[in-house]
């Protein structure tokens, strides 16, 4: 029993560390220098050893043959990965000059391309004769990864999911492109269907209203000059020419009024998008109560304004030094405010709501206000609502949309 207990207990360090003994050792040490390896200010008594290394109690040896140590495979990935292809090493070959391991095909290709140096330490490799097969390492990999192909498939799937969750904001950009393409297709269809109608209207009304004030002035001058030339050719008096000028002006105003009344108001598709819009920026309802809040939430801003510039403007209002923790959210309530829900519910309208607009989306800094308005397939006459917050606990709706779609 005594022998078994002594074997199970850890060996005792014969030295005891005290401040007095340490001072005595320092006095006896010639040319004492501070240790560079230690985090504390201590004298290096033994080369490359700290006081902890000298006086620590050793661990008890593992004597149980059934004792096991479990490690996740990912801990060993760095040791089993080829530095060239970044995959698990296959057909292991060792560089004898530095004992670094690589895939046989990878290191041979490097030497074949006249890159005669180790990819890990850049030591010179004279030729292929400096390479040796390491079958023991291949056997170790086969023990750790019995089915290497299945492991690589699982790794590729995991990397894809990580990239999808990390770059989920790109979904908004992609959906913006798809929405713009759908709008262009709808405009093209409406243009092809309304071509005959426009031609008929142009035949019925050959004189249309001037498109701008400059054209109206040219038309007025032309009418005045024609009436003046007619009056001079008829050799009338000055009073008659003035009456003709007045008649010409009345005729011009009448034709312009008839053209405007017949042409009607411009359609939303042909009208130019406004350069300035009204947006409302409020604090996210799920944000904490002590978060900074703006006194005024209404902004009159150009449509070319970027989300990053809007964040900086809000930071100035809130007296914040930076916008790193600020996030801008596009709430799903904008579908109702823009009338997109009513348009999609109308049968035969051809309008569909993208599913990502039904979730709260976190906006990227490179997006502009005009890009956001284009997603709702309507003009900018309605008031856009944006929400800002500073908390990481608020879940991004696009991530929920992607996870729901993947299921």
CSV table of C-alpha atoms in Angstrom, one decimal:
chain,number,residue,atom,x,y,z
A,1,UNK,CA,0.0,0.0,0.0
A,2,UNK,CA,2.8,2.4,0.8
A,3,UNK,CA,4.6,1.6,-2.4
A,4,UNK,CA,1.4,2.2,-4.5
A,5,UNK,CA,0.7,5.4,-2.7
A,6,UNK,CA,4.2,6.7,-3.3
A,7,UNK,CA,4.0,5.8,-7.0
A,8,UNK,CA,0.7,7.6,-7.4
A,9,UNK,CA,1.7,10.8,-5.6
A,10,UNK,CA,3.7,13.4,-7.6
A,11,UNK,CA,7.4,13.8,-6.8
A,12,UNK,CA,8.3,16.5,-4.4
A,13,UNK,CA,10.6,19.3,-5.3
A,14,UNK,CA,13.5,19.3,-2.9
A,15,UNK,CA,13.8,23.1,-3.1
A,16,UNK,CA,11.6,25.5,-1.3
A,17,UNK,CA,11.3,29.0,-2.7
A,18,UNK,CA,11.5,31.9,-0.2
A,19,UNK,CA,12.5,35.5,-0.6
A,20,UNK,CA,15.6,35.1,1.6
A,21,UNK,CA,16.9,32.1,-0.4
A,22,UNK,CA,16.3,34.0,-3.6
A,23,UNK,CA,18.3,37.0,-2.4
A,24,UNK,CA,21.1,34.7,-1.3
A,25,UNK,CA,21.2,33.1,-4.8
A,26,UNK,CA,21.2,36.5,-6.4
A,27,UNK,CA,24.2,37.6,-4.3
A,28,UNK,CA,26.1,34.4,-5.3
A,29,UNK,CA,25.4,34.8,-9.0
A,30,UNK,CA,28.1,36.6,-10.9
A,31,UNK,CA,27.1,39.1,-13.6
A,32,UNK,CA,23.4,38.7,-12.6
A,33,UNK,CA,21.0,39.7,-15.5
A,34,UNK,CA,17.3,40.1,-15.6
A,35,UNK,CA,15.4,37.3,-17.3
A,36,UNK,CA,13.9,38.1,-20.7
A,37,UNK,CA,11.5,35.2,-20.7
A,38,UNK,CA,9.8,36.1,-17.4
A,39,UNK,CA,6.9,38.6,-17.2
A,40,UNK,CA,8.3,39.7,-13.8
A,41,UNK,CA,11.5,41.5,-12.8
A,42,UNK,CA,13.6,38.6,-11.7
A,43,UNK,CA,17.2,37.6,-12.1
A,44,UNK,CA,18.0,34.7,-14.4
A,45,UNK,CA,19.6,32.1,-12.1
A,46,UNK,CA,19.6,29.4,-14.8
A,47,UNK,CA,19.9,30.1,-18.5
A,48,UNK,CA,16.5,30.1,-20.3
A,49,UNK,CA,14.6,29.2,-17.1
A,50,UNK,CA,12.4,31.3,-14.9
A,51,UNK,CA,11.8,31.0,-11.2
A,52,UNK,CA,8.5,29.2,-12.0
A,53,UNK,CA,10.4,26.7,-14.1
A,54,UNK,CA,12.9,26.0,-11.3
A,55,UNK,CA,10.5,25.8,-8.3
A,56,UNK,CA,7.2,24.5,-9.7
A,57,UNK,CA,6.0,21.2,-8.5
A,58,UNK,CA,6.0,18.6,-11.3
A,59,UNK,CA,2.8,17.0,-12.4
A,60,UNK,CA,1.9,13.4,-11.3
A,61,UNK,CA,2.7,10.9,-14.0
A,62,UNK,CA,-0.1,9.2,-15.8
A,63,UNK,CA,0.1,5.5,-14.8
A,64,UNK,CA,-3.4,4.4,-15.8
A,65,UNK,CA,-3.2,2.5,-19.1
A,66,UNK,CA,-6.9,3.3,-19.7
A,67,UNK,CA,-6.5,7.0,-19.3
A,68,UNK,CA,-7.2,8.9,-22.5
A,69,UNK,CA,-7.0,12.5,-23.6
A,70,UNK,CA,-9.6,13.8,-26.1
A,71,UNK,CA,-8.7,16.6,-28.4
A,72,UNK,CA,-10.9,18.1,-31.1
A,73,UNK,CA,-9.6,17.4,-34.6
A,74,UNK,CA,-9.5,21.2,-35.4
A,75,UNK,CA,-6.7,21.6,-32.9
A,76,UNK,CA,-4.5,19.3,-35.0
A,77,UNK,CA,-5.4,20.9,-38.3
A,78,UNK,CA,-2.5,23.3,-38.3
A,79,UNK,CA,0.0,20.4,-37.8
A,80,UNK,CA,-1.6,18.3,-40.5
A,81,UNK,CA,-2.2,21.0,-43.1
A,82,UNK,CA,0.0,21.5,-46.2
A,83,UNK,CA,1.3,25.1,-46.3
A,84,UNK,CA,1.0,25.1,-50.1
A,85,UNK,CA,-2.5,23.9,-50.9
A,86,UNK,CA,-3.9,24.5,-47.3
A,87,UNK,CA,-5.5,21.0,-47.3
A,88,UNK,CA,-4.7,17.9,-45.4
A,89,UNK,CA,-1.3,16.5,-46.4
A,90,UNK,CA,-1.4,13.7,-48.9
A,91,UNK,CA,1.5,11.5,-49.9
A,92,UNK,CA,3.7,13.2,-47.3
A,93,UNK,CA,7.2,14.3,-48.3
A,94,UNK,CA,9.8,15.8,-46.0
A,95,UNK,CA,12.4,18.4,-46.9
A,96,UNK,CA,15.6,17.0,-45.4
A,97,UNK,CA,17.2,20.4,-45.0
A,98,UNK,CA,14.6,21.7,-42.6
A,99,UNK,CA,12.2,18.7,-41.9
A,100,UNK,CA,9.1,20.5,-43.1
A,101,UNK,CA,6.3,18.4,-44.5
A,102,UNK,CA,4.3,19.0,-47.6
A,103,UNK,CA,2.1,17.1,-50.1
A,104,UNK,CA,4.2,15.2,-52.5
A,105,UNK,CA,2.5,16.7,-55.5
A,106,UNK,CA,2.7,20.3,-54.1
A,107,UNK,CA,6.4,20.3,-53.3
A,108,UNK,CA,7.4,18.6,-56.5
A,109,UNK,CA,5.4,21.1,-58.5
A,110,UNK,CA,7.3,23.9,-56.6
A,111,UNK,CA,10.6,22.5,-57.5
A,112,UNK,CA,9.5,21.9,-61.1
A,113,UNK,CA,8.7,25.6,-61.4
A,114,UNK,CA,12.3,26.5,-60.4
A,115,UNK,CA,11.2,27.6,-56.9
A,116,UNK,CA,14.0,25.8,-55.2
A,117,UNK,CA,13.3,26.9,-51.6
A,118,UNK,CA,11.1,25.6,-48.8
A,119,UNK,CA,7.7,27.4,-48.8
A,120,UNK,CA,7.8,27.5,-45.0
A,121,UNK,CA,11.3,28.7,-44.0
A,122,UNK,CA,12.8,29.7,-47.5
A,123,UNK,CA,15.8,27.4,-47.0
A,124,UNK,CA,17.4,26.4,-50.3
A,125,UNK,CA,16.5,23.0,-51.7
A,126,UNK,CA,19.1,21.7,-54.1
A,127,UNK,CA,17.0,19.1,-56.0
A,128,UNK,CA,14.3,16.5,-55.6
A,129,UNK,CA,16.9,14.2,-54.0
A,130,UNK,CA,16.4,16.3,-50.8
A,131,UNK,CA,12.8,15.0,-50.5
A,132,UNK,CA,11.9,11.9,-48.6
A,133,UNK,CA,8.7,10.0,-48.2
A,134,UNK,CA,7.1,10.0,-44.7
A,135,UNK,CA,4.9,6.9,-44.6
A,136,UNK,CA,4.5,7.1,-40.8
A,137,UNK,CA,2.9,10.5,-41.1
A,138,UNK,CA,0.6,9.2,-43.8
A,139,UNK,CA,-0.4,6.3,-41.4
A,140,UNK,CA,-1.1,8.9,-38.7
A,141,UNK,CA,-3.3,10.9,-41.0
A,142,UNK,CA,-5.2,7.8,-42.0
A,143,UNK,CA,-5.8,7.0,-38.3
A,144,UNK,CA,-7.1,10.5,-37.6
A,145,UNK,CA,-9.1,10.9,-40.8
A,146,UNK,CA,-10.4,7.4,-41.7
A,147,UNK,CA,-12.6,9.0,-44.5
A,148,UNK,CA,-10.7,12.0,-45.6
A,149,UNK,CA,-13.1,12.8,-48.5
A,150,UNK,CA,-16.1,12.9,-46.2
A,151,UNK,CA,-14.1,15.2,-43.8
A,152,UNK,CA,-13.3,17.6,-46.6
A,153,UNK,CA,-16.9,17.7,-47.8
A,154,UNK,CA,-18.0,18.6,-44.3
A,155,UNK,CA,-15.4,21.3,-44.0
A,156,UNK,CA,-16.4,22.8,-47.3
A,157,UNK,CA,-20.1,22.9,-46.2
A,158,UNK,CA,-19.1,24.5,-42.9
A,159,UNK,CA,-17.0,27.1,-44.6
A,160,UNK,CA,-19.9,27.9,-47.0
A,161,UNK,CA,-22.3,28.4,-44.0
A,162,UNK,CA,-19.8,30.6,-42.2
A,163,UNK,CA,-19.3,32.8,-45.3
A,164,UNK,CA,-23.0,33.0,-45.8
A,165,UNK,CA,-23.6,34.1,-42.3
A,166,UNK,CA,-20.7,36.5,-42.3
A,167,UNK,CA,-21.5,38.1,-45.6
A,168,UNK,CA,-25.3,38.1,-45.4
A,169,UNK,CA,-25.5,41.8,-46.0
A,170,UNK,CA,-24.5,41.1,-49.6
A,171,UNK,CA,-27.9,39.6,-50.0
A,172,UNK,CA,-29.4,43.1,-50.0
A,173,UNK,CA,-27.0,44.2,-52.8
A,174,UNK,CA,-27.9,41.2,-54.9
A,175,UNK,CA,-31.6,41.7,-54.3
A,176,UNK,CA,-31.2,45.3,-55.3
A,177,UNK,CA,-29.8,44.2,-58.6
A,178,UNK,CA,-32.6,41.7,-59.2
A,179,UNK,CA,-35.2,44.4,-58.3
A,180,UNK,CA,-33.6,46.8,-60.8
A,181,UNK,CA,-33.7,44.2,-63.5
A,182,UNK,CA,-37.3,43.4,-62.8
A,183,UNK,CA,-38.3,47.1,-63.0
A,184,UNK,CA,-36.4,47.5,-66.3
A,185,UNK,CA,-38.3,44.5,-67.6
A,186,UNK,CA,-41.7,46.0,-66.5
A,187,UNK,CA,-40.8,49.3,-68.1
A,188,UNK,CA,-39.9,47.7,-71.3
A,189,UNK,CA,-43.1,45.7,-71.4
A,190,UNK,CA,-45.2,48.9,-70.7
A,191,UNK,CA,-43.2,50.7,-73.4
A,192,UNK,CA,-43.9,48.1,-76.0
A,193,UNK,CA,-47.6,47.9,-75.1
A,194,UNK,CA,-48.2,51.6,-75.1
A,195,UNK,CA,-46.3,52.4,-78.4
A,196,UNK,CA,-49.5,52.2,-80.6
A,197,UNK,CA,-51.4,54.4,-78.2
A,198,UNK,CA,-48.7,57.0,-78.2
A,199,UNK,CA,-48.6,57.0,-82.0
A,200,UNK,CA,-52.4,57.5,-82.2
A,201,UNK,CA,-52.3,60.4,-79.8
A,202,UNK,CA,-49.5,62.0,-81.8
A,203,UNK,CA,-51.5,61.7,-85.0
A,204,UNK,CA,-54.7,63.1,-83.4
A,205,UNK,CA,-52.8,66.0,-81.8
A,206,UNK,CA,-50.0,67.1,-84.2
A,207,UNK,CA,-49.3,70.3,-82.1
A,208,UNK,CA,-48.2,69.4,-78.6
A,209,UNK,CA,-47.3,71.7,-75.8
A,210,UNK,CA,-43.7,72.9,-75.6
A,211,UNK,CA,-41.6,70.7,-73.4
A,212,UNK,CA,-39.9,73.7,-71.6
A,213,UNK,CA,-39.9,77.5,-71.4
A,214,UNK,CA,-37.1,77.8,-74.0
A,215,UNK,CA,-39.2,76.0,-76.6
A,216,UNK,CA,-42.2,78.1,-75.7
A,217,UNK,CA,-40.2,81.3,-76.3
A,218,UNK,CA,-39.0,80.0,-79.7
A,219,UNK,CA,-42.5,79.1,-80.7
A,220,UNK,CA,-43.7,82.6,-79.6
A,221,UNK,CA,-40.9,84.3,-81.6
A,222,UNK,CA,-41.7,82.2,-84.6
A,223,UNK,CA,-45.4,83.1,-84.4
A,224,UNK,CA,-44.6,86.8,-84.0
A,225,UNK,CA,-42.2,86.8,-86.9
A,226,UNK,CA,-44.7,84.9,-89.1
A,227,UNK,CA,-47.5,87.4,-88.2
A,228,UNK,CA,-45.1,90.3,-88.8
A,229,UNK,CA,-44.1,89.0,-92.2
A,230,UNK,CA,-47.7,88.5,-93.1
A,231,UNK,CA,-48.6,92.0,-92.0
A,232,UNK,CA,-45.7,93.5,-94.0
A,233,UNK,CA,-46.6,91.5,-97.1
A,234,UNK,CA,-50.2,92.7,-96.9
A,235,UNK,CA,-49.0,96.4,-96.6
A,236,UNK,CA,-51.3,97.0,-93.6
A,237,UNK,CA,-50.9,99.8,-91.1
A,238,UNK,CA,-49.0,99.7,-87.8
A,239,UNK,CA,-52.3,99.2,-85.9
A,240,UNK,CA,-53.2,96.2,-88.0
A,241,UNK,CA,-49.8,94.6,-87.4
A,242,UNK,CA,-50.2,95.1,-83.6
A,243,UNK,CA,-53.7,93.5,-83.8
A,244,UNK,CA,-52.2,90.6,-85.7
A,245,UNK,CA,-49.5,90.2,-83.1
A,246,UNK,CA,-52.1,90.1,-80.4
A,247,UNK,CA,-54.1,87.5,-82.3
A,248,UNK,CA,-51.0,85.4,-82.8
A,249,UNK,CA,-50.2,85.5,-79.1
A,250,UNK,CA,-53.7,84.4,-78.2
A,251,UNK,CA,-53.6,81.6,-80.8
A,252,UNK,CA,-50.3,80.4,-79.3
A,253,UNK,CA,-51.7,80.5,-75.8
A,254,UNK,CA,-54.8,78.6,-76.9
A,255,UNK,CA,-52.8,75.9,-78.7
A,256,UNK,CA,-50.5,75.5,-75.7
A,257,UNK,CA,-53.5,75.1,-73.3
A,258,UNK,CA,-55.2,72.6,-75.6
A,259,UNK,CA,-51.9,70.6,-75.9
A,260,UNK,CA,-51.5,70.5,-72.1
A,261,UNK,CA,-55.1,69.5,-71.5
A,262,UNK,CA,-54.9,66.7,-74.1
A,263,UNK,CA,-51.6,65.4,-73.0
A,264,UNK,CA,-52.7,65.1,-69.3
A,265,UNK,CA,-50.4,64.6,-66.3
A,266,UNK,CA,-47.1,62.7,-66.8
A,267,UNK,CA,-47.0,59.1,-65.7
A,268,UNK,CA,-44.9,57.9,-62.9
A,269,UNK,CA,-42.7,55.9,-65.2
A,270,UNK,CA,-41.9,58.9,-67.4
A,271,UNK,CA,-41.5,61.4,-64.6
A,272,UNK,CA,-38.0,62.2,-63.4
A,273,UNK,CA,-37.1,61.0,-59.9
A,274,UNK,CA,-36.9,63.8,-57.4
A,275,UNK,CA,-33.4,64.7,-56.3
A,276,UNK,CA,-34.5,65.5,-52.7
A,277,UNK,CA,-36.7,63.3,-50.5
A,278,UNK,CA,-38.0,63.3,-46.9
A,279,UNK,CA,-36.9,60.5,-44.7
A,280,UNK,CA,-37.5,59.8,-41.0
A,281,UNK,CA,-34.7,58.3,-38.8
A,282,UNK,CA,-35.6,57.1,-35.4
A,283,UNK,CA,-34.1,55.0,-32.6
A,284,UNK,CA,-34.7,51.2,-32.9
A,285,UNK,CA,-37.6,50.2,-30.6
A,286,UNK,CA,-35.5,47.2,-29.3
A,287,UNK,CA,-32.6,49.5,-28.3
A,288,UNK,CA,-32.0,50.2,-24.6
A,289,UNK,CA,-33.6,53.2,-23.0
A,290,UNK,CA,-30.3,54.9,-22.2
A,291,UNK,CA,-29.2,54.9,-25.8
A,292,UNK,CA,-28.6,58.4,-27.3
A,293,UNK,CA,-31.7,59.7,-29.1
A,294,UNK,CA,-32.1,62.6,-31.6
A,295,UNK,CA,-34.5,65.4,-30.8
A,296,UNK,CA,-35.6,65.7,-34.5
A,297,UNK,CA,-36.2,62.6,-36.6
A,298,UNK,CA,-37.1,64.3,-40.0
A,299,UNK,CA,-34.4,64.7,-42.6
A,300,UNK,CA,-34.6,66.4,-46.0
A,301,UNK,CA,-31.8,64.8,-48.0
A,302,UNK,CA,-30.7,64.2,-51.6
A,303,UNK,CA,-31.3,60.8,-53.0
A,304,UNK,CA,-27.6,60.3,-53.8
A,305,UNK,CA,-26.7,60.4,-50.0
A,306,UNK,CA,-24.9,57.3,-48.8
A,307,UNK,CA,-25.8,55.4,-45.6
A,308,UNK,CA,-22.3,56.0,-44.3
A,309,UNK,CA,-22.7,59.8,-44.8
A,310,UNK,CA,-26.1,59.6,-43.0
A,311,UNK,CA,-24.5,57.8,-40.1
A,312,UNK,CA,-21.8,60.5,-39.8
A,313,UNK,CA,-24.5,63.2,-39.8
A,314,UNK,CA,-26.4,61.4,-37.0
A,315,UNK,CA,-23.2,61.0,-35.0
A,316,UNK,CA,-22.7,64.8,-35.2
A,317,UNK,CA,-26.2,65.3,-33.9
A,318,UNK,CA,-25.6,62.8,-31.0
A,319,UNK,CA,-22.1,64.2,-30.3
A,320,UNK,CA,-20.5,60.8,-31.0
A,321,UNK,CA,-16.8,60.5,-31.9
A,322,UNK,CA,-17.3,57.6,-34.4
A,323,UNK,CA,-19.9,55.5,-36.2
A,324,UNK,CA,-18.3,52.1,-35.7
A,325,UNK,CA,-20.9,50.8,-33.3
A,326,UNK,CA,-23.9,52.5,-35.2
A,327,UNK,CA,-26.0,50.3,-37.4
A,328,UNK,CA,-28.8,51.4,-39.8
A,329,UNK,CA,-31.8,49.2,-40.3
A,330,UNK,CA,-34.5,49.2,-43.0
A,331,UNK,CA,-37.7,48.1,-41.3
A,332,UNK,CA,-40.3,46.0,-43.0
A,333,UNK,CA,-43.0,48.6,-42.3
A,334,UNK,CA,-41.8,50.5,-45.4
A,335,UNK,CA,-43.7,48.0,-47.6
A,336,UNK,CA,-47.0,49.3,-46.2
A,337,UNK,CA,-45.9,53.0,-46.3
A,338,UNK,CA,-44.8,52.8,-50.0
A,339,UNK,CA,-48.0,51.1,-51.1
A,340,UNK,CA,-46.1,48.0,-52.2
A,341,UNK,CA,-48.4,45.7,-50.2
A,342,UNK,CA,-51.5,47.2,-51.9
A,343,UNK,CA,-50.0,47.0,-55.4
A,344,UNK,CA,-49.0,43.4,-54.8
A,345,UNK,CA,-52.5,42.5,-53.6
A,346,UNK,CA,-54.1,43.9,-56.7
A,347,UNK,CA,-54.7,41.1,-59.2
A,348,UNK,CA,-53.1,41.6,-62.6
A,349,UNK,CA,-50.7,44.3,-61.5
A,350,UNK,CA,-47.6,42.2,-62.1
A,351,UNK,CA,-46.0,43.6,-58.9
A,352,UNK,CA,-44.4,41.1,-56.5
A,353,UNK,CA,-42.8,41.7,-53.1
A,354,UNK,CA,-39.3,40.3,-52.6
A,355,UNK,CA,-39.2,38.2,-49.4
A,356,UNK,CA,-36.2,40.1,-48.0
A,357,UNK,CA,-38.3,43.3,-47.8
A,358,UNK,CA,-40.5,41.5,-45.4
A,359,UNK,CA,-37.7,41.4,-42.8
A,360,UNK,CA,-35.7,44.1,-41.1
A,361,UNK,CA,-32.5,44.6,-43.0
A,362,UNK,CA,-29.2,46.0,-41.8
A,363,UNK,CA,-27.9,48.5,-44.5
A,364,UNK,CA,-24.4,48.7,-45.8
A,365,UNK,CA,-22.5,52.1,-45.9
A,366,UNK,CA,-22.1,52.1,-49.7
A,367,UNK,CA,-25.9,52.0,-50.4
A,368,UNK,CA,-27.6,55.3,-51.3
A,369,UNK,CA,-31.1,56.5,-50.5
A,370,UNK,CA,-32.0,56.1,-54.2
A,371,UNK,CA,-31.0,52.5,-54.1
A,372,UNK,CA,-33.4,51.9,-51.3
A,373,UNK,CA,-36.3,53.6,-53.0
A,374,UNK,CA,-35.8,51.6,-56.1
A,375,UNK,CA,-36.5,48.3,-54.2
A,376,UNK,CA,-40.1,49.4,-53.6
A,377,UNK,CA,-41.0,49.9,-57.3
A,378,UNK,CA,-42.6,53.3,-56.7
A,379,UNK,CA,-41.8,57.0,-56.7
A,380,UNK,CA,-40.2,58.9,-53.8
A,381,UNK,CA,-43.4,60.7,-52.8
A,382,UNK,CA,-43.8,58.5,-49.6
A,383,UNK,CA,-41.8,59.0,-46.4
A,384,UNK,CA,-38.9,56.5,-45.9
A,385,UNK,CA,-38.4,55.2,-42.4
A,386,UNK,CA,-35.0,54.1,-41.1
A,387,UNK,CA,-33.9,53.0,-37.6
A,388,UNK,CA,-30.5,53.2,-36.0
A,389,UNK,CA,-29.2,51.2,-33.0
A,390,UNK,CA,-25.9,50.4,-31.2
A,391,UNK,CA,-26.6,46.9,-29.8
A,392,UNK,CA,-25.2,43.6,-31.1
A,393,UNK,CA,-28.1,41.8,-29.5
A,394,UNK,CA,-30.6,43.1,-32.2
A,395,UNK,CA,-30.8,40.3,-34.8
A,396,UNK,CA,-30.5,41.2,-38.4
A,397,UNK,CA,-33.6,40.3,-40.4
A,398,UNK,CA,-31.6,39.3,-43.5
A,399,UNK,CA,-29.8,36.7,-41.5
A,400,UNK,CA,-33.2,35.3,-40.4
A,401,UNK,CA,-34.4,35.4,-44.0
A,402,UNK,CA,-31.3,33.4,-45.2
A,403,UNK,CA,-31.5,30.9,-42.4
A,404,UNK,CA,-35.3,30.4,-43.1
A,405,UNK,CA,-34.6,30.0,-46.9
A,406,UNK,CA,-31.8,27.5,-46.2
A,407,UNK,CA,-34.2,25.4,-44.2
